Amino acid sequence: MDVQRTPGRESAHRIVIAGGGSGGLKLATRLGHRFRRDPSVQVTLVDASLTHVWKPLLHEVAAGTLDVHDDECDYLAHAHRHHFTFVWGRMDGLDRAGRRLHLAPLQEADGSEALPARSIGYDTLVIAVGSVSNDFGVPGVAAHCFSLDSADEAETFRRHLFEACLRAGQRGGEPAPGELDVAIVGGGATGVELAAELDKARHELADYGACGIDAVRDTRLVVIERAPRLLPGLPDDLVDATRDQLERLGIDVRTAEEVAEVTADGIRTRNGEFIPARFKVWAAGVQAPGFLDGLDGLETNARHQLVVHPSLQATRDARIFALGDCAACPRDARGETWVPPRAQAADQQAAFLARALPRYLRGATLPRYVYRDRGSLVNVNDSAFGTLMGALLGSVTIEGWFARVSYRWLYRAHQRALHGTLRACMLFITDFVSRRTRPRLKLH
Ligand SMILES: Cc1cc2nc3c(=O)[nH]c(=O)nc-3n(C[C@H](O)[C@H](O)[C@H](O)COP(=O)(O)OP(=O)(O)OC[C@H]3O[C@@H](n4cnc5c(N)ncnc54)[C@H](O)[C@@H]3O)c2cc1C
């Protein structure tokens, strides 16, 4: 089966974007508007999912403090509104000579085939398929750990955890050791924010009372980090403040502790200790999806990322671009440091390609993408802190109200990039109202 050109654009230049996440969806939206009245260019977005959820919100989805359905963006409706074509499918291969992108068969929940394997022709391809957790070869991770790689996985974790709490409550008596405990491996921003959000959720659950357990007393939260400190890249005083705050919430923070093995019942560390926990979340680092490795002869690195020039063009094919977490883009002229896998990098690269691709189609020389680190913000139980960086500011440390507003602003800026200022304001008002009228925890 083949996905063909849109009627009326039979001889158009086909720009295909694989992956509609932080970077890919913003790029498709911008290019859709850019070529709206130009029949010589057709923009198509391919994604394995039918809806987009901004990945930095997934720890809130996992804790149940955010209902995924409230904040998802429907690709089909978005494509219609922003003048591009959406194709539902999971990229699993590439034919560079024939300029075709292969899509795997799509399966129903029961395993039956919903759609057969297909392929899409392209003239220019942008690969923006993001990243997945890197288990670093630790035994038991794939079998026993949850991850926050997608909204579905975050939602699956939430459902299992809350159902376990409800079951324990209905059964009565003390929960078994580790039965309701959560061990989070990785003390970066994802692990720290997930732990704090789960603490918020267990207090909320305890307030509901109805589930029959004391969720605060009966659930134990542990964060395990291999490095000697949490939050690599943040200044020491902020790291100390974060640790203090987590410990004040009753979260067990273990640093300089390396995981040797994960089992169904818990985590064994290199120093021989066993930490019982039925629920394990792996948030210890990311790598690009494995199918990119050596994809039809393209250059990839040890983390399966596609190696690109500063123009974001693949080193071995000028028709193919990559952005975001799945791209290894040099940060300095000697190629010794690389752009980090962060939402702000994906966002900047999407804005860069939205300007550069029209020039590329006209045959002009491509500019170089330069990563601008805007700093890092971490939110622990509604008190955010971190660093902001900018040409005028240099690097400043922020805390309190301003940090909290800056943290929330990141998501609002993403919504504005997708929906425009007016709709983003309306979404803000809707969220404001619905957060005050709905239960603060998603239980079903
Ligand atoms: C819980 C959490 C919190 C985070 N917090 C922050 C933060 O505070 N600040 C920050 O800068 N970064 C943060 N990050 C990292 C940030 O989310 C990523 O760096 C960013 O989303 C990368 O954007 P991307 O466009 O490369 O990929 P993604 O946003 O991951 O999007 C990838 C898209 O590709 C699709 N896809 C995947 N495989 C295929 C395929 N084979 N075929 C078709 N489609 C495919 C997916 O469905 C998805 O829509 C966080 C990440 C997590 C998990």
CSV table of N, CA, C and O in Angstrom, one decimal, residues 305-402:
chain,number,residue,atom,x,y,z
A,305,GLN,N,21.4,7.8,17.9
A,305,GLN,CA,21.0,9.1,17.3
A,305,GLN,C,21.5,9.2,15.9
A,305,GLN,O,22.7,8.8,15.6
A,306,LEU,N,20.8,9.9,15.0
A,306,LEU,CA,21.3,10.2,13.7
A,306,LEU,C,22.3,11.4,13.8
A,306,LEU,O,21.9,12.4,14.3
A,307,VAL,N,23.5,11.2,13.2
A,307,VAL,CA,24.5,12.3,13.3
A,307,VAL,C,24.2,13.3,12.2
A,307,VAL,O,24.0,12.9,11.0
A,308,VAL,N,24.1,14.5,12.6
A,308,VAL,CA,23.7,15.6,11.7
A,308,VAL,C,24.8,16.7,11.7
A,308,VAL,O,25.5,16.9,12.6
A,309,HIS,N,24.8,17.4,10.6
A,309,HIS,CA,25.7,18.7,10.5
A,309,HIS,C,24.9,19.8,11.3
A,309,HIS,O,23.8,19.6,11.6
A,310,PRO,N,25.6,20.9,11.6
A,310,PRO,CA,24.9,22.0,12.2
A,310,PRO,C,23.7,22.5,11.5
A,310,PRO,O,22.9,23.2,12.0
A,311,SER,N,23.6,22.2,10.2
A,311,SER,CA,22.4,22.6,9.4
A,311,SER,C,21.2,21.6,9.7
A,311,SER,O,20.2,21.8,9.2
A,312,LEU,N,21.5,20.6,10.5
A,312,LEU,CA,20.6,19.5,10.9
A,312,LEU,C,20.4,18.5,9.8
A,312,LEU,O,19.5,17.6,9.8
A,313,GLN,N,21.2,18.6,8.7
A,313,GLN,CA,21.2,17.6,7.6
A,313,GLN,C,22.0,16.4,8.0
A,313,GLN,O,23.1,16.5,8.6
A,314,ALA,N,21.4,15.2,7.7
A,314,ALA,CA,22.2,14.0,8.0
A,314,ALA,C,23.5,14.0,7.3
A,314,ALA,O,23.6,14.5,6.2
A,315,THR,N,24.5,13.5,8.0
A,315,THR,CA,25.9,13.6,7.4
A,315,THR,C,26.0,12.8,6.0
A,315,THR,O,26.8,13.2,5.2
A,316,ARG,N,25.2,11.8,5.8
A,316,ARG,CA,25.3,11.0,4.6
A,316,ARG,C,24.2,11.2,3.6
A,316,ARG,O,24.1,10.5,2.6
A,317,ASP,N,23.2,12.1,3.9
A,317,ASP,CA,22.1,12.3,2.9
A,317,ASP,C,21.6,13.8,3.1
A,317,ASP,O,20.9,14.0,4.1
A,318,ALA,N,21.8,14.6,2.2
A,318,ALA,CA,21.4,16.0,2.3
A,318,ALA,C,19.9,16.2,2.2
A,318,ALA,O,19.4,17.3,2.6
A,319,ARG,N,19.2,15.2,1.8
A,319,ARG,CA,17.7,15.3,1.7
A,319,ARG,C,17.1,15.0,3.1
A,319,ARG,O,15.8,15.1,3.2
A,320,ILE,N,17.9,14.5,4.0
A,320,ILE,CA,17.3,14.0,5.3
A,320,ILE,C,17.8,14.9,6.4
A,320,ILE,O,19.0,15.2,6.5
A,321,PHE,N,16.9,15.4,7.2
A,321,PHE,CA,17.2,16.2,8.4
A,321,PHE,C,16.7,15.5,9.6
A,321,PHE,O,15.8,14.6,9.6
A,322,ALA,N,17.3,15.8,10.8
A,322,ALA,CA,16.8,15.2,12.0
A,322,ALA,C,16.9,16.3,13.1
A,322,ALA,O,17.7,17.2,13.0
A,323,LEU,N,15.9,16.2,14.0
A,323,LEU,CA,15.9,17.2,15.1
A,323,LEU,C,15.5,16.6,16.4
A,323,LEU,O,14.9,15.5,16.4
A,324,GLY,N,15.7,17.3,17.5
A,324,GLY,CA,15.3,16.9,18.8
A,324,GLY,C,16.1,15.7,19.4
A,324,GLY,O,17.3,15.5,19.0
A,325,ASP,N,15.5,14.9,20.2
A,325,ASP,CA,16.2,13.9,21.0
A,325,ASP,C,16.9,12.9,20.1
A,325,ASP,O,17.9,12.2,20.5
A,326,CYS,N,16.3,12.6,18.9
A,326,CYS,CA,16.9,11.6,18.0
A,326,CYS,C,18.1,12.0,17.2
A,326,CYS,O,18.6,11.3,16.4
A,327,ALA,N,18.5,13.3,17.3
A,327,ALA,CA,19.5,13.9,16.5
A,327,ALA,C,20.8,14.1,17.3
A,327,ALA,O,20.7,14.6,18.4
A,328,ALA,N,21.9,13.7,16.8
A,328,ALA,CA,23.2,14.1,17.4
A,328,ALA,C,23.8,15.3,16.7
A,328,ALA,O,24.3,15.1,15.6
A,329,CYS,N,23.6,16.5,17.2
A,329,CYS,CA,24.0,17.7,16.5
A,329,CYS,C,25.2,18.3,17.3
A,329,CYS,O,25.1,18.5,18.5
A,330,PRO,N,26.3,18.6,16.6
A,330,PRO,CA,27.4,19.1,17.3
A,330,PRO,C,27.1,20.5,17.9
A,330,PRO,O,26.4,21.3,17.3
A,331,ARG,N,27.7,20.7,19.1
A,331,ARG,CA,27.4,22.0,19.7
A,331,ARG,C,28.6,22.9,19.5
A,331,ARG,O,28.5,24.1,19.7
A,332,ASP,N,29.8,22.4,19.2
A,332,ASP,CA,31.0,23.2,19.0
A,332,ASP,C,31.6,22.8,17.7
A,332,ASP,O,31.3,21.8,17.1
A,333,ALA,N,32.5,23.7,17.2
A,333,ALA,CA,33.1,23.5,15.9
A,333,ALA,C,33.8,22.2,15.8
A,333,ALA,O,33.9,21.5,14.7
A,334,ARG,N,34.5,21.7,16.9
A,334,ARG,CA,35.3,20.5,16.8
A,334,ARG,C,34.4,19.2,17.0
A,334,ARG,O,35.0,18.1,16.9
A,335,GLY,N,33.1,19.4,17.3
A,335,GLY,CA,32.3,18.2,17.5
A,335,GLY,C,32.6,17.4,18.7
A,335,GLY,O,32.5,16.2,18.8
A,336,GLU,N,33.0,18.1,19.8
A,336,GLU,CA,33.4,17.4,21.0
A,336,GLU,C,32.2,17.4,22.0
A,336,GLU,O,32.1,16.6,22.9
A,337,THR,N,31.3,18.4,21.9
A,337,THR,CA,30.1,18.4,22.7
A,337,THR,C,28.9,18.4,21.8
A,337,THR,O,28.9,18.8,20.6
A,338,TRP,N,27.8,18.0,22.4
A,338,TRP,CA,26.6,17.7,21.6
A,338,TRP,C,25.4,18.5,22.2
A,338,TRP,O,25.3,18.6,23.4
A,339,VAL,N,24.4,18.8,21.4
A,339,VAL,CA,23.2,19.5,21.9
A,339,VAL,C,22.5,18.5,22.7
A,339,VAL,O,22.3,17.3,22.3
A,340,PRO,N,22.1,18.9,24.0
A,340,PRO,CA,21.4,17.9,24.9
A,340,PRO,C,20.0,17.5,24.5
A,340,PRO,O,19.3,18.3,23.8
A,341,PRO,N,19.5,16.4,24.9
A,341,PRO,CA,18.1,15.9,24.5
A,341,PRO,C,17.1,16.7,25.5
A,341,PRO,O,16.7,16.1,26.5
A,342,ARG,N,16.7,17.9,25.1
A,342,ARG,CA,15.9,18.7,25.9
A,342,ARG,C,14.8,19.3,25.1
A,342,ARG,O,15.0,19.5,23.9
A,343,ALA,N,13.6,19.6,25.7
A,343,ALA,CA,12.5,20.2,24.9
A,343,ALA,C,12.9,21.5,24.3
A,343,ALA,O,12.5,21.8,23.2
A,344,GLN,N,13.7,22.2,25.0
A,344,GLN,CA,14.1,23.6,24.5
A,344,GLN,C,15.0,23.4,23.2
A,344,GLN,O,14.9,24.2,22.3
A,345,ALA,N,15.8,22.3,23.1
A,345,ALA,CA,16.6,22.1,21.9
A,345,ALA,C,15.6,21.7,20.7
A,345,ALA,O,15.8,22.2,19.6
A,346,ALA,N,14.7,20.8,21.0
A,346,ALA,CA,13.8,20.4,20.0
A,346,ALA,C,13.0,21.6,19.5
A,346,ALA,O,12.7,21.8,18.3
A,347,ASP,N,12.6,22.4,20.4
A,347,ASP,CA,11.8,23.6,20.1
A,347,ASP,C,12.6,24.6,19.2
A,347,ASP,O,12.1,25.1,18.2
A,348,GLN,N,13.8,24.8,19.6
A,348,GLN,CA,14.7,25.7,18.8
A,348,GLN,C,15.0,25.2,17.5
A,348,GLN,O,15.0,25.9,16.5
A,349,GLN,N,15.2,23.9,17.4
A,349,GLN,CA,15.6,23.3,16.1
A,349,GLN,C,14.4,23.3,15.1
A,349,GLN,O,14.5,23.5,13.9
A,350,ALA,N,13.1,23.1,15.7
A,350,ALA,CA,11.9,23.2,14.9
A,350,ALA,C,11.8,24.7,14.3
A,350,ALA,O,11.5,24.8,13.1
A,351,ALA,N,12.1,25.6,15.2
A,351,ALA,CA,12.0,27.0,14.7
A,351,ALA,C,13.1,27.3,13.6
A,351,ALA,O,12.8,28.0,12.6
A,352,PHE,N,14.2,26.7,13.8
A,352,PHE,CA,15.3,26.9,12.9
A,352,PHE,C,15.0,26.3,11.5
A,352,PHE,O,15.1,26.9,10.5
A,353,LEU,N,14.4,25.0,11.5
A,353,LEU,CA,14.1,24.4,10.3
A,353,LEU,C,12.9,25.1,9.6
A,353,LEU,O,12.8,25.1,8.3
A,354,ALA,N,12.0,25.6,10.4
A,354,ALA,CA,10.8,26.3,9.8
A,354,ALA,C,11.3,27.5,8.9
A,354,ALA,O,10.7,27.9,7.9
A,355,ARG,N,12.5,28.1,9.4
A,355,ARG,CA,13.0,29.2,8.6
A,355,ARG,C,14.0,28.7,7.5
A,355,ARG,O,14.0,29.2,6.4
A,356,ALA,N,14.7,27.6,7.8
A,356,ALA,CA,15.8,27.1,6.9
A,356,ALA,C,15.2,26.4,5.7
A,356,ALA,O,15.7,26.5,4.6
A,357,LEU,N,14.1,25.5,5.9
A,357,LEU,CA,13.7,24.7,4.8
A,357,LEU,C,13.1,25.5,3.6
A,357,LEU,O,13.5,25.1,2.5
A,358,PRO,N,12.4,26.5,3.8
A,358,PRO,CA,12.0,27.3,2.6
A,358,PRO,C,13.2,27.8,1.8
A,358,PRO,O,13.2,27.8,0.6
A,359,ARG,N,14.3,28.2,2.5
A,359,ARG,CA,15.5,28.6,1.8
A,359,ARG,C,16.1,27.5,1.1
A,359,ARG,O,16.6,27.6,0.0
A,360,TYR,N,16.2,26.3,1.7
A,360,TYR,CA,16.7,25.1,1.1
A,360,TYR,C,16.0,24.8,-0.2
A,360,TYR,O,16.6,24.4,-1.2
A,361,LEU,N,14.7,24.9,-0.1
A,361,LEU,CA,13.9,24.6,-1.3
A,361,LEU,C,14.2,25.5,-2.5
A,361,LEU,O,14.1,25.2,-3.7
A,362,ARG,N,14.6,26.8,-2.1
A,362,ARG,CA,15.0,27.7,-3.2
A,362,ARG,C,16.5,27.5,-3.6
A,362,ARG,O,17.0,28.3,-4.5
A,363,GLY,N,17.2,26.6,-3.0
A,363,GLY,CA,18.6,26.3,-3.4
A,363,GLY,C,19.6,27.2,-2.7
A,363,GLY,O,20.8,27.1,-3.0
A,364,ALA,N,19.2,27.9,-1.7
A,364,ALA,CA,20.1,28.8,-0.9
A,364,ALA,C,21.0,27.9,0.1
A,364,ALA,O,20.5,26.8,0.4
A,365,THR,N,22.1,28.5,0.5
A,365,THR,CA,23.0,27.8,1.4
A,365,THR,C,22.2,27.7,2.8
A,365,THR,O,21.6,28.7,3.2
A,366,LEU,N,22.3,26.6,3.5
A,366,LEU,CA,21.7,26.5,4.8
A,366,LEU,C,22.5,27.1,5.9
A,366,LEU,O,23.7,27.0,5.9
A,367,PRO,N,21.8,27.8,6.8
A,367,PRO,CA,22.5,28.4,7.9
A,367,PRO,C,22.9,27.3,8.9
A,367,PRO,O,22.5,26.1,8.8
A,368,ARG,N,23.6,27.7,10.0
A,368,ARG,CA,24.0,26.7,11.0
A,368,ARG,C,23.1,26.9,12.3
A,368,ARG,O,22.8,28.0,12.6
A,369,TYR,N,22.7,25.8,12.8
A,369,TYR,CA,21.9,25.9,14.1
A,369,TYR,C,22.8,26.0,15.3
A,369,TYR,O,23.8,25.3,15.4
A,370,VAL,N,22.6,27.0,16.1
A,370,VAL,CA,23.4,27.2,17.3
A,370,VAL,C,22.5,27.0,18.5
A,370,VAL,O,21.4,27.7,18.7
A,371,TYR,N,22.8,26.1,19.4
A,371,TYR,CA,22.0,25.8,20.6
A,371,TYR,C,22.1,27.0,21.6
A,371,TYR,O,23.2,27.4,22.0
A,372,ARG,N,21.0,27.5,22.1
A,372,ARG,CA,21.1,28.5,23.2
A,372,ARG,C,20.4,27.9,24.4
A,372,ARG,O,19.3,27.6,24.5
A,373,ASP,N,21.3,27.7,25.4
A,373,ASP,CA,20.8,27.2,26.7
A,373,ASP,C,20.0,28.2,27.5
A,373,ASP,O,20.6,29.2,27.9
A,374,ARG,N,18.8,28.0,27.6
A,374,ARG,CA,17.9,29.0,28.4
A,374,ARG,C,17.8,28.7,29.8
A,374,ARG,O,17.1,29.3,30.6
A,375,GLY,N,18.6,27.7,30.3
A,375,GLY,CA,18.6,27.3,31.7
A,375,GLY,C,17.7,26.1,32.0
A,375,GLY,O,17.1,25.5,31.1
A,376,SER,N,17.6,25.8,33.3
A,376,SER,CA,16.8,24.6,33.7
A,376,SER,C,15.9,25.0,34.9
A,376,SER,O,16.3,25.7,35.8
A,377,LEU,N,14.7,24.4,34.8
A,377,LEU,CA,13.8,24.7,36.0
A,377,LEU,C,13.2,23.4,36.5
A,377,LEU,O,12.9,22.5,35.6
A,378,VAL,N,13.1,23.2,37.8
A,378,VAL,CA,12.6,22.0,38.3
A,378,VAL,C,11.4,22.4,39.3
A,378,VAL,O,11.5,23.4,40.0
A,379,ASN,N,10.4,21.6,39.2
A,379,ASN,CA,9.2,21.9,40.1
A,379,ASN,C,9.0,20.8,41.1
A,379,ASN,O,8.8,19.6,40.8
A,380,VAL,N,9.2,21.2,42.4
A,380,VAL,CA,9.0,20.2,43.5
A,380,VAL,C,7.9,20.7,44.4
A,380,VAL,O,8.0,21.6,45.1
A,381,ASN,N,6.7,20.0,44.2
A,381,ASN,CA,5.6,20.3,45.0
A,381,ASN,C,5.2,21.8,44.9
A,381,ASN,O,5.1,22.5,46.0
A,382,ASP,N,5.1,22.3,43.7
A,382,ASP,CA,4.7,23.7,43.5
A,382,ASP,C,5.7,24.7,43.9
A,382,ASP,O,5.3,25.9,43.9
A,383,SER,N,6.9,24.3,44.3
A,383,SER,CA,7.9,25.4,44.5
A,383,SER,C,9.0,25.1,43.5
A,383,SER,O,9.7,24.0,43.6
A,384,ALA,N,9.1,25.9,42.5
A,384,ALA,CA,10.0,25.7,41.4
A,384,ALA,C,11.3,26.4,41.7
A,384,ALA,O,11.4,27.4,42.4
A,385,PHE,N,12.4,25.9,41.2
A,385,PHE,CA,13.7,26.6,41.2
A,385,PHE,C,14.6,26.1,40.1
A,385,PHE,O,14.3,25.1,39.5
A,386,GLY,N,15.6,26.9,39.8
A,386,GLY,CA,16.5,26.6,38.7
A,386,GLY,C,17.3,27.8,38.2
A,386,GLY,O,17.5,28.7,39.0
A,387,THR,N,17.8,27.7,37.0
A,387,THR,CA,18.6,28.7,36.5
A,387,THR,C,18.0,29.2,35.2
A,387,THR,O,17.4,28.4,34.4
A,388,LEU,N,18.1,30.5,35.0
A,388,LEU,CA,17.7,31.1,33.7
A,388,LEU,C,18.9,31.6,33.0
A,388,LEU,O,19.7,32.3,33.7
A,389,MET,N,19.1,31.4,31.7
A,389,MET,CA,20.2,32.0,31.0
A,389,MET,C,19.8,32.8,29.8
A,389,MET,O,18.9,32.4,29.1
A,390,GLY,N,20.5,33.9,29.6
A,390,GLY,CA,20.2,34.7,28.4
A,390,GLY,C,21.3,35.7,28.2
A,390,GLY,O,22.2,35.8,29.0
A,391,ALA,N,21.3,36.3,27.0
A,391,ALA,CA,22.4,37.2,26.6
A,391,ALA,C,22.5,38.3,27.6
A,391,ALA,O,23.6,38.7,28.0
A,392,LEU,N,21.4,38.9,28.1
A,392,LEU,CA,21.4,40.0,29.0
A,392,LEU,C,21.6,39.5,30.4
A,392,LEU,O,22.3,40.2,31.2
A,393,LEU,N,21.0,38.4,30.8
A,393,LEU,CA,21.0,37.9,32.2
A,393,LEU,C,22.3,37.3,32.6
A,393,LEU,O,22.6,37.3,33.8
A,394,GLY,N,23.0,36.7,31.6
A,394,GLY,CA,24.0,35.7,32.0
A,394,GLY,C,23.3,34.5,32.6
A,394,GLY,O,22.3,34.1,32.1
A,395,SER,N,23.8,34.0,33.7
A,395,SER,CA,23.1,32.9,34.3
A,395,SER,C,22.7,33.3,35.7
A,395,SER,O,23.5,33.7,36.6
A,396,VAL,N,21.3,33.2,36.0
A,396,VAL,CA,20.8,33.6,37.3
A,396,VAL,C,20.0,32.5,37.9
A,396,VAL,O,19.4,31.7,37.2
A,397,THR,N,20.1,32.4,39.2
A,397,THR,CA,19.4,31.4,39.9
A,397,THR,C,18.0,32.0,40.4
A,397,THR,O,18.0,33.1,40.9
A,398,ILE,N,17.0,31.2,40.1
A,398,ILE,CA,15.7,31.8,40.5
A,398,ILE,C,14.9,30.8,41.4
A,398,ILE,O,15.1,29.6,41.3
A,399,GLU,N,14.1,31.3,42.2
A,399,GLU,CA,13.3,30.4,43.1
A,399,GLU,C,11.9,31.1,43.3
A,399,GLU,O,11.7,32.2,42.9
A,400,GLY,N,11.0,30.4,44.0
A,400,GLY,CA,9.7,31.0,44.4
A,400,GLY,C,8.8,31.3,43.3
A,400,GLY,O,8.7,30.6,42.3
A,401,TRP,N,8.0,32.4,43.5
A,401,TRP,CA,6.9,32.7,42.6
A,401,TRP,C,7.4,32.8,41.1
A,401,TRP,O,6.8,32.3,40.2
A,402,PHE,N,8.5,33.6,40.9
A,402,PHE,CA,9.0,33.8,39.6
A,402,PHE,C,9.4,32.5,38.9
A,402,PHE,O,9.1,32.3,37.7
